[in-house]
Short mmCIF file of C-alpha atoms and ligand atoms in Angstrom, two decimals:
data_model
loop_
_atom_site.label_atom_id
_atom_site.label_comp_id
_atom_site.label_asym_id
_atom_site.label_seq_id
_atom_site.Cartn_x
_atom_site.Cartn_y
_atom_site.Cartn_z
CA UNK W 29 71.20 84.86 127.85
CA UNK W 30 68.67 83.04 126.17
CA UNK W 31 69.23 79.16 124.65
CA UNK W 32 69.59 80.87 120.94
CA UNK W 33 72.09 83.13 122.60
CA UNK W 34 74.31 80.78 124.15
CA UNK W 35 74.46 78.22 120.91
CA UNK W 36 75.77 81.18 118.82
CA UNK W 37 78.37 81.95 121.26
CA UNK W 38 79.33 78.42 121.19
CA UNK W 39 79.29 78.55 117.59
CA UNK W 40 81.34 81.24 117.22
CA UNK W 41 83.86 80.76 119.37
CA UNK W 42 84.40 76.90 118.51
CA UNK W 43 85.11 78.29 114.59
CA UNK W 44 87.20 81.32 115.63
CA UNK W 45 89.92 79.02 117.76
CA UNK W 46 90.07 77.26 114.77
CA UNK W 47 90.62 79.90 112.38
CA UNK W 48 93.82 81.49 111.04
CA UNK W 49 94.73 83.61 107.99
CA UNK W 50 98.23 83.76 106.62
CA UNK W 51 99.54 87.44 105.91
CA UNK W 52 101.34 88.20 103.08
CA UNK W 53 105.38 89.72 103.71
CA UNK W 54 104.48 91.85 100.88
CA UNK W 55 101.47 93.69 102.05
CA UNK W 56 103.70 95.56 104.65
CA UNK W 57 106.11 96.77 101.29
CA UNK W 58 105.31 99.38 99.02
CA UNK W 59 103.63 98.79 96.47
CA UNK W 60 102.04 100.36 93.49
CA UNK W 61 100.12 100.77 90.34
CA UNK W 62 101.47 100.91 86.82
CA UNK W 63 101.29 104.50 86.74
CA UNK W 64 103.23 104.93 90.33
CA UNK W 65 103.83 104.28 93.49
CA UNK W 66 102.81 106.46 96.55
CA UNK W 67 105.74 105.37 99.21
CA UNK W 68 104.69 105.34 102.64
CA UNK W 69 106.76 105.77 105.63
CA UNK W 70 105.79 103.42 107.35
CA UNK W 71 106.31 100.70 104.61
CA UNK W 72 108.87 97.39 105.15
CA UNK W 73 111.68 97.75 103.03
CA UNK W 74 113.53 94.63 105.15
CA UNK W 75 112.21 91.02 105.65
CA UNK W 76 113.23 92.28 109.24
CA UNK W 77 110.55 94.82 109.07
CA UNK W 78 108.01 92.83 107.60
CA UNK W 79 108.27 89.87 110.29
CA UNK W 80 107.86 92.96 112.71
CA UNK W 81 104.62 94.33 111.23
CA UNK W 82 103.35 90.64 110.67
CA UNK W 83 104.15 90.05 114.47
CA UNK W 84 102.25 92.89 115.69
CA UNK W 85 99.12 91.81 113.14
CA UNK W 86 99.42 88.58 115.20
CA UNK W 87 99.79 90.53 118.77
CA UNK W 88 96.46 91.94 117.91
CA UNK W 89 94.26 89.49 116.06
CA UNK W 90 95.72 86.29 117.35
CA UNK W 91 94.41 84.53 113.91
CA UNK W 92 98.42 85.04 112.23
CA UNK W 93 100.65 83.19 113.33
CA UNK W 94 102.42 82.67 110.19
CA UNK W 95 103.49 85.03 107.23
CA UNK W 96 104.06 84.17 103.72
CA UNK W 97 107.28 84.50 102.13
CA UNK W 98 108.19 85.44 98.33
CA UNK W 99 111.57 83.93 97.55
CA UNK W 100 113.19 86.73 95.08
CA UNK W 101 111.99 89.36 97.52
CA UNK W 102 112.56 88.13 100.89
CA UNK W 103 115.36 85.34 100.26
CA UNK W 104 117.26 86.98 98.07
CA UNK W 105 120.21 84.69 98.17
CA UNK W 106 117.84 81.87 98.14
CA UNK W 107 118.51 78.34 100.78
CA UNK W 108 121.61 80.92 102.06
CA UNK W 109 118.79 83.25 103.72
CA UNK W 110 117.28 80.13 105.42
CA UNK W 111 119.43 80.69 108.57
CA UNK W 112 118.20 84.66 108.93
CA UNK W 113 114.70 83.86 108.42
CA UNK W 114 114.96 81.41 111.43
CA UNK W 115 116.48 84.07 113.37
CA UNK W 116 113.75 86.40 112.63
CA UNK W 117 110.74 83.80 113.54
CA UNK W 118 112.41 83.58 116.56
CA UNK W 119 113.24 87.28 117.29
CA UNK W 120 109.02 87.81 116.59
CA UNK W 121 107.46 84.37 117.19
CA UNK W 122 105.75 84.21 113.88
CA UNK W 123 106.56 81.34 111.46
CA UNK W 124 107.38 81.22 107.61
CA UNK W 125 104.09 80.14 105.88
CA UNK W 126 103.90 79.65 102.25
CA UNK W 127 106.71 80.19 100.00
CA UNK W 128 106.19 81.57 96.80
CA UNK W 129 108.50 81.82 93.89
CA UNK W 130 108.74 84.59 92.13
CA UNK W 131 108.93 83.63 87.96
CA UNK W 132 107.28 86.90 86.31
CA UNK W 133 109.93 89.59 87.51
CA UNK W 134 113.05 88.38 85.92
CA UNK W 135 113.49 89.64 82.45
CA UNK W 136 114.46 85.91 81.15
CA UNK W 137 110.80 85.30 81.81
CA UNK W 138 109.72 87.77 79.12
CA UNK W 139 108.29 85.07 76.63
CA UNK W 140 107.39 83.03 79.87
CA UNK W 141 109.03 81.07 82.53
CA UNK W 142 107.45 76.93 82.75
CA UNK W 143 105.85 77.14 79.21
CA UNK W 144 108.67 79.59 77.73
CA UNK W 145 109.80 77.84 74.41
CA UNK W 146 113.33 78.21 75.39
CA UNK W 147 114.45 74.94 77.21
CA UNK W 148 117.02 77.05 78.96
CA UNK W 149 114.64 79.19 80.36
CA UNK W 150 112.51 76.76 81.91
CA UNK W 151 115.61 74.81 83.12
CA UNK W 152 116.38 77.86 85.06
CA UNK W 153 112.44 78.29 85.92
CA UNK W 154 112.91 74.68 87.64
CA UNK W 155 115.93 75.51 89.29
CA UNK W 156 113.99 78.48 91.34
CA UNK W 157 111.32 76.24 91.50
CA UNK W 158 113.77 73.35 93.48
CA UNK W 159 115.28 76.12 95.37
CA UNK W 160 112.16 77.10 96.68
CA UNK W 161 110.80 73.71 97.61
CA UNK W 162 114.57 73.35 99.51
CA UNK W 163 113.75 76.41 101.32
CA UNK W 164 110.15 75.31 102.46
CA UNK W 165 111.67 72.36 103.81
CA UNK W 166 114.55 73.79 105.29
CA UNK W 167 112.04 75.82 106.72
CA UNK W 168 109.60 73.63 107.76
CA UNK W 169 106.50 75.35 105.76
CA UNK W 170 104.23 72.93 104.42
CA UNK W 171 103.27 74.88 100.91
CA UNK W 172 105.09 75.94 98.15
CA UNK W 173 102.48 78.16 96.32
CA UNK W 174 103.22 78.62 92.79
CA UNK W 175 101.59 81.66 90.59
CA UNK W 176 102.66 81.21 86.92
CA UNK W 177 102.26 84.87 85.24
CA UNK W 178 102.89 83.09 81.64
CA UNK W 179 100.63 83.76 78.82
CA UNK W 180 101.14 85.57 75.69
CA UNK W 181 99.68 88.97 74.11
CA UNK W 182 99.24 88.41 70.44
CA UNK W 183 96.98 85.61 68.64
CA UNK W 184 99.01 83.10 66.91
CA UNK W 185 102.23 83.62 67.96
CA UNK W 186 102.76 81.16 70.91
CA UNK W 187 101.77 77.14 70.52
CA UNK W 188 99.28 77.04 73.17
CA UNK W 189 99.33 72.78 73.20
CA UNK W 190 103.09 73.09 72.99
CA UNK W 191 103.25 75.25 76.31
CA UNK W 192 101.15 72.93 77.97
CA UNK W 193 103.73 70.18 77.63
CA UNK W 194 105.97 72.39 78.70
CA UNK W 195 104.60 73.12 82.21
CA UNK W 196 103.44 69.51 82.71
CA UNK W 197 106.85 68.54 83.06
CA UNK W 198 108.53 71.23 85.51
CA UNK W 199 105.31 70.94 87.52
CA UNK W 200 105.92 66.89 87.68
CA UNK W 201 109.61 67.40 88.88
CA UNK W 202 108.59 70.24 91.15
CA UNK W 203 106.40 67.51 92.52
CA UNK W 204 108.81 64.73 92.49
CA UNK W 205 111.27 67.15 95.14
CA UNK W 206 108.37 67.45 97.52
CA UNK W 207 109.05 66.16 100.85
CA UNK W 208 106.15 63.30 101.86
CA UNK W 209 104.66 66.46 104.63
CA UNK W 210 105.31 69.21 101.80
CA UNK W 211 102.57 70.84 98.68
CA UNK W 212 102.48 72.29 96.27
CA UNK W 213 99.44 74.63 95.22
CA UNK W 214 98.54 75.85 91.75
CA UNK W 215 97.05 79.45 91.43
CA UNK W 216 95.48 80.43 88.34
CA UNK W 217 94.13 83.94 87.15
CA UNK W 218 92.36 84.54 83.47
CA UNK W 219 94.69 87.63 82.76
CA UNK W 220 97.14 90.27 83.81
CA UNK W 221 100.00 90.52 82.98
CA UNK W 222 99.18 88.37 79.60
CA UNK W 223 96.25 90.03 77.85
CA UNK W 224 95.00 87.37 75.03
CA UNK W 225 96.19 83.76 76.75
CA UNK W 226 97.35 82.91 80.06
CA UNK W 227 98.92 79.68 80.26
CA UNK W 228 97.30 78.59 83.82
CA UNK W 229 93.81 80.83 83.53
CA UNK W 230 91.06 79.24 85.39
CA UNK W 231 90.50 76.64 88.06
CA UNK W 232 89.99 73.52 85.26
CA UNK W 233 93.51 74.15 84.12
CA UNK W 234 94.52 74.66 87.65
CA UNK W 235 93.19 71.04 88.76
CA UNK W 236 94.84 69.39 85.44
CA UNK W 237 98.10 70.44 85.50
CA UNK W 238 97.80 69.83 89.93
CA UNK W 239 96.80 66.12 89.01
CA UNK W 240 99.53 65.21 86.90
CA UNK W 241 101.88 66.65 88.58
CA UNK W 242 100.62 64.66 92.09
CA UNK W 243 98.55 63.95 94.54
CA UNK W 244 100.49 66.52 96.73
CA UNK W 245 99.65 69.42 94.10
CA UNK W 246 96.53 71.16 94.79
CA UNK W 247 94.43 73.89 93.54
CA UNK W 248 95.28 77.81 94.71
CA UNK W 249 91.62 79.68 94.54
CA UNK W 250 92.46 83.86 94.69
CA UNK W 251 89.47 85.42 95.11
CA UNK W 252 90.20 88.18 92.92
CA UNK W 253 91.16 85.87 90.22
CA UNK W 254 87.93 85.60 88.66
CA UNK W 255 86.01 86.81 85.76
CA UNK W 256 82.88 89.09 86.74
CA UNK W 257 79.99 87.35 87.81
CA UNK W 258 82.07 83.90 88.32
CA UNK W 259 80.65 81.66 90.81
CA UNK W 260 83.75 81.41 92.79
CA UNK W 261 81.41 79.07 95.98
CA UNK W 262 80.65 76.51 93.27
CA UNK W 263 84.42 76.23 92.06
CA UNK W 264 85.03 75.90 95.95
CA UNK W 265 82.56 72.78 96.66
CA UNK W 266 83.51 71.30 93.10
CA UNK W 267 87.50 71.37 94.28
CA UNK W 268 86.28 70.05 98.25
CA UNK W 269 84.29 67.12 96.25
CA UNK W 270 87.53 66.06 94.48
CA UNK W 271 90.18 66.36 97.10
CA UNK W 272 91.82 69.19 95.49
CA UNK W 273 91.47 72.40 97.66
CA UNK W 274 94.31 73.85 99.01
CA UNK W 275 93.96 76.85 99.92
CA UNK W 276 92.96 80.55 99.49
CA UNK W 277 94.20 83.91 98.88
CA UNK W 278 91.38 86.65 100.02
CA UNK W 279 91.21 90.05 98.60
CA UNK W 280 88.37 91.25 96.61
CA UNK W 281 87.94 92.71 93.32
CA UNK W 282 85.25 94.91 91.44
CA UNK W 283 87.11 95.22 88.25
CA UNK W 284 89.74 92.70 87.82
CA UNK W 285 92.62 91.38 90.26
CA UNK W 286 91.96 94.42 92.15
CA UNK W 287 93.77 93.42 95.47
CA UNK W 288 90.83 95.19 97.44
CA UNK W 289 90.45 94.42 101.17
CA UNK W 290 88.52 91.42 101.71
CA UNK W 291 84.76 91.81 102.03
CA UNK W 292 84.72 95.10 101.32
CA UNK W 293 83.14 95.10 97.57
CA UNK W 294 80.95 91.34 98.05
CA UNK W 295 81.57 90.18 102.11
CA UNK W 296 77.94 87.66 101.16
CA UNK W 297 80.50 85.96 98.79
CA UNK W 298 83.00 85.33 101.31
CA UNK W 299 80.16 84.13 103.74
CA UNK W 300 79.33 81.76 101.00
CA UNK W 301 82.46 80.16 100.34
CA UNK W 302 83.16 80.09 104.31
CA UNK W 303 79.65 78.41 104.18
CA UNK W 304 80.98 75.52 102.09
CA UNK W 305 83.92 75.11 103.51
CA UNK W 306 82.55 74.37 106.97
CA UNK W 307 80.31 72.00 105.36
CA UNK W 308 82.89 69.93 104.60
CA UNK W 309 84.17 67.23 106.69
CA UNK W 310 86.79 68.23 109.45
CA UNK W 311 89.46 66.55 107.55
CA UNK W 312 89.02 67.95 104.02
CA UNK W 313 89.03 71.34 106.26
CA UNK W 314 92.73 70.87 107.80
CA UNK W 315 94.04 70.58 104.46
CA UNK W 316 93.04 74.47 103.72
CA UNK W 317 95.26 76.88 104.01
CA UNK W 318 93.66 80.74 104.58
CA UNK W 319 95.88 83.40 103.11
CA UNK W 320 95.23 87.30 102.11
CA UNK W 321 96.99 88.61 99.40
CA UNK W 322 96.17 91.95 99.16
CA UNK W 323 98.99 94.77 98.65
CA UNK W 324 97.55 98.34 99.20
CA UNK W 325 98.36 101.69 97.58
CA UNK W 326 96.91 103.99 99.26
CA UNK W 327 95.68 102.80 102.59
CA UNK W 328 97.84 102.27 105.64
CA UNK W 329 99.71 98.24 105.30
CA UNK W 330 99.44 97.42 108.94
CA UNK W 331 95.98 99.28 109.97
CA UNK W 332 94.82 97.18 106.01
CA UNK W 333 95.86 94.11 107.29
CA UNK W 334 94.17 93.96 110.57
CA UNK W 335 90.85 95.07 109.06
CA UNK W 336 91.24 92.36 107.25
CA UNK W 337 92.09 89.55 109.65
CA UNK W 338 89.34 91.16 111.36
CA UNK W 339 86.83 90.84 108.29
CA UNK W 340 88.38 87.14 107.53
CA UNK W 341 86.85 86.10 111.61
CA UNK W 342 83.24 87.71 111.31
CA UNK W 343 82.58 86.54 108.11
CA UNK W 344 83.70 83.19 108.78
CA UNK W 345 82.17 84.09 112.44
CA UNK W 346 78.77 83.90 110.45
CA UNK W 347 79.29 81.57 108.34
CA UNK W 348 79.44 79.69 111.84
CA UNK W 349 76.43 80.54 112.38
CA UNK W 350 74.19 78.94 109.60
CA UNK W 351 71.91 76.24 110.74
CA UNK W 352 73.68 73.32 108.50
CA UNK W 353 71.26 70.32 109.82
CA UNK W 354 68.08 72.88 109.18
CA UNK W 355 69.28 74.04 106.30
CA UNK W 356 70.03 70.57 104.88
CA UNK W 357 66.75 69.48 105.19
CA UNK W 358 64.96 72.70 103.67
CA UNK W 359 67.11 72.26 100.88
CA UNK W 360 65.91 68.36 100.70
CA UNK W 361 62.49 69.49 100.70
CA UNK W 362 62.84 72.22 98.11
CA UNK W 363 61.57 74.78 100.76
CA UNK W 364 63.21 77.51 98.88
CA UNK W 365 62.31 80.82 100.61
CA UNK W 366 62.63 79.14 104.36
CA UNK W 367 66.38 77.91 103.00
CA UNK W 368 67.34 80.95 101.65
CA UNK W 369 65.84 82.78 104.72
CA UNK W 370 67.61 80.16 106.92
CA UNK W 371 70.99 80.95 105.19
CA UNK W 372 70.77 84.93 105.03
CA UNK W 373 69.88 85.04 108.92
CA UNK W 374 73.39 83.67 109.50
CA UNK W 375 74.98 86.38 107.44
CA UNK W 376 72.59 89.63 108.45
CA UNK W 377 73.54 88.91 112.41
CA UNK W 378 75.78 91.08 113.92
CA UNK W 379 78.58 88.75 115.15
CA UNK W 380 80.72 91.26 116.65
CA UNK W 381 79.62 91.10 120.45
CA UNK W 382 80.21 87.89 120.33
CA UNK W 383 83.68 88.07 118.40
CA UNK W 384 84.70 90.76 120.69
CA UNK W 385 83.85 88.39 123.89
CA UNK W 386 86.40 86.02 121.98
CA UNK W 387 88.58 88.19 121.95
CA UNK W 388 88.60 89.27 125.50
CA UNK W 389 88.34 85.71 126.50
CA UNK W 390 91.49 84.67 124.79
CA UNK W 391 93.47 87.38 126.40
CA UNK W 392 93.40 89.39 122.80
CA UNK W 393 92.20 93.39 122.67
CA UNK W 394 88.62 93.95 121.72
CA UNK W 395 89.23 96.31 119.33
CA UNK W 396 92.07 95.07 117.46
CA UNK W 397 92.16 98.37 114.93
CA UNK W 398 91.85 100.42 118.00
CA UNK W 399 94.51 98.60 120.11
CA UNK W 400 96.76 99.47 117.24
CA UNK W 401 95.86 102.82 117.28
CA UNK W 402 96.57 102.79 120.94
CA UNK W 403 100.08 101.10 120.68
CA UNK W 404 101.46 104.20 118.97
CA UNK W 405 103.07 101.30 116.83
CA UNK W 406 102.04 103.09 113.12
CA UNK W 407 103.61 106.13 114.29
CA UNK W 408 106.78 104.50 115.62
CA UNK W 409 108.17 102.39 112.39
CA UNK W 410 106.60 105.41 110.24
CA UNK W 411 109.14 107.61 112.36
CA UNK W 412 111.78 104.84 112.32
CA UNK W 413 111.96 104.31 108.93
CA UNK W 414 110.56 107.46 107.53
CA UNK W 415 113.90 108.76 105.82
CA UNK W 416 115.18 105.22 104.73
CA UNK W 417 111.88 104.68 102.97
CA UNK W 418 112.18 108.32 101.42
CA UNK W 419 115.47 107.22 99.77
CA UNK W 420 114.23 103.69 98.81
CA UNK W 421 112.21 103.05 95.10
CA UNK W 422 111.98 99.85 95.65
CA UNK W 423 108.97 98.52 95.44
CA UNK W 424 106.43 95.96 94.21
CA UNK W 425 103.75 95.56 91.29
C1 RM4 E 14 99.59 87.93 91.68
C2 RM4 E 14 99.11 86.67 92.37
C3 RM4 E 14 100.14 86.09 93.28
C4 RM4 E 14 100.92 87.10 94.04
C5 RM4 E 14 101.40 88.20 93.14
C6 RM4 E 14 102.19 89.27 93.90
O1 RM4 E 14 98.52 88.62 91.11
O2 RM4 E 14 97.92 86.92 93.06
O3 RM4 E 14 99.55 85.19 94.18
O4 RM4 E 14 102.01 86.43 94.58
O5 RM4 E 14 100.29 88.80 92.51
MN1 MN E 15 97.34 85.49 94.66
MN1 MN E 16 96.59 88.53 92.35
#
């Protein structure tokens, strides 16, 4: 192995034990688009089944050790499912991760849920929104991740100002019922299911209404929350520069929030926001929390998810790989073709010999699709819950 060789392995392998991606319980349910669903066998229709499928993501990738929880699917009965989610982390040795209420489903939340006019209805908004922070610390998962799918359709008929008020004040006592280890994380998406305003639309609003509520609130970046063309690296090193990253949800998009698998439409983009956050000081990077949120239609949940996980390591893998003190100082010298040549070296190598020798190394299979494959494990829960899942409509936007 030559000296080049060896410092890429090192690289590599130094980022990849330090990398994990949270998988979303939901991936692993049906799911579908507003013109139907296509059910598949082998879906979760249990928090049981999705702690199972989550587990054997883990077994395989080794990067997921934890699996994000929506309250009004998962917990149900809200703190009173506490005690069977425990029993499940146990039963499959994966943890809760984030917990994310759910205040877009309900049909109180028609005219919105934190900015709805009504006070009612956002009394009852903060009440999930408590009951959710309870359950992340009864749970001991450190973020409660908060999407807010209020807007409005029609110009003129909401009080845009009025509904910021609103949501500054159930954000501050969300806030004020954090415990001192717990955050909160503000996601923000310019439209869908609102069409002309969405009350939290882009990262600026994001960081506002995160910095009045508290220092523990932080901004929520989902990569497919962008408009086309959006420079979603800069929003990234603008949110590491003030403190206020806190995490991410990967999918990717070529039309809107497309929930695509990640890397698969623009994997340089991923590279480049990897890029900047291992830039950043080891600190700022603890405080980051890697999540997908992607729910697929047509492909297979479990075989998605891996590919994934598996995309989430090279890319980040290569990111690794960038030359930071060379690069730093072609950049100081406006050497503008060696920089950009510097930078796009990391992302053209093939990192997968050296991701697979991680793999082996760290007692994981090489091929973690393949090993999956091999397990039979697909085929088993599609046969096991093949004729419940026939039955069931439930399912998931
Ligand atoms: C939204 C948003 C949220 C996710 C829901 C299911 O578009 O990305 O993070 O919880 O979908
Ligand atoms: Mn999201
Ligand atoms: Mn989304």
């Amino acid at each position: 192995m030559s000296a080049n060789m060896v410092r890429d392995a090192e690289r590599v392998w130094t980022a990849l034990d330090g990398f994990q991606i949270e998988v979303p319980s939901w991936g692993f349910a049906n799911t579908g688009t507003r013109f139907g669903k296509f059910l598949q066998s082998g879906a979760a229709t249990t928090i049981d089944e999705k702690f199972a499928d989550a587990a054997q993501v883990n077994a395989l990738t080794g990067a997921s050790p934890t699996v994000a929880l929506h309250v009004l699917w998962d917990l149900p009965k809200g703190v009173a499912d506490v005690p069977a989610v425990q029993a499940l982390e146990k039963k499959f040795g994966v943890k809760s991760g984030s917990i994310n209420p759910n205040l877009f489903q309900d049909a109180e939340y028609k005219y919105g849920s934190i900015a709805n006019p009504n006070p009612e209805i956002r009394a009852i908004a903060l009440d999930h929104l408590l009951d959710s922070v309870e359950i992340g610390k009864q749970l001991g998962s450190k973020d409660v991740s908060l999407w807010i799918a209020d807007g409005s359709n029609y110009p003129g008929t909401q009080s845009i100002r009025n509904r910021i008020g609103w949501m500054e004040e159930v954000l501050g006592a969300t806030h004020a019922a954090l415990a001192p280890d717990q955050r909160m994380l503000v996601e923000y998406k310019p439209f869908e299911p609102a069409f002309y305003h969405t009350d939290i639309a882009d990262w600026g609003m994001a960081l506002e209404l995160s910095r009045h509520a508290g220092p523990k609130a932080k901004v929520l970046v989902d990569t497919g929350h962008h408009y086309q063309g959006t420079n979603i690296e800069q929003i990234v090193a603008w949110l590491l520069h003030l403190g206020a990253l806190g995490g991410f949800h990967f999918n990717d998009r070529k039309y809107a929030d497309d929930d695509l698998t990640l890397g698969s439409i623009d994997p340089y983009q991923v590279f480049r926001i990897f890029h900047e956050i291992l830039s950043a000081g080891k600190d700022e990077q603890a405080g980051i929390a890697f999540m997908i949120d992607q729910s697929h239609n047509l492909k297979g949940k479990v075989e998605a998810m891996i590919q994934s996980v598996v995309t989430a390591q090279e890319l980040y893998a290569k990111a690794a790989l960038v030359d930071r003190v060379t690069l730093a100082e072609l950049q100081q010298q406006c050497r503008l073709v060696e920089a950009e040549e510097c930078f796009r070296s990391a992302f053209w190598q093939d990192v997968r010999p050296i991701v697979r020798d991680w793999r082996e190394a760290r007692g994981l299979p090489a091929d973690p699709l393949k090993a999956l494959a091999e397990s039979g494990y697909v085929q088993r829960i599609s046969e096991e819950r093949g004729s419940k899942n026939a039955r069931s409509v439930s399912s998931y936007a």
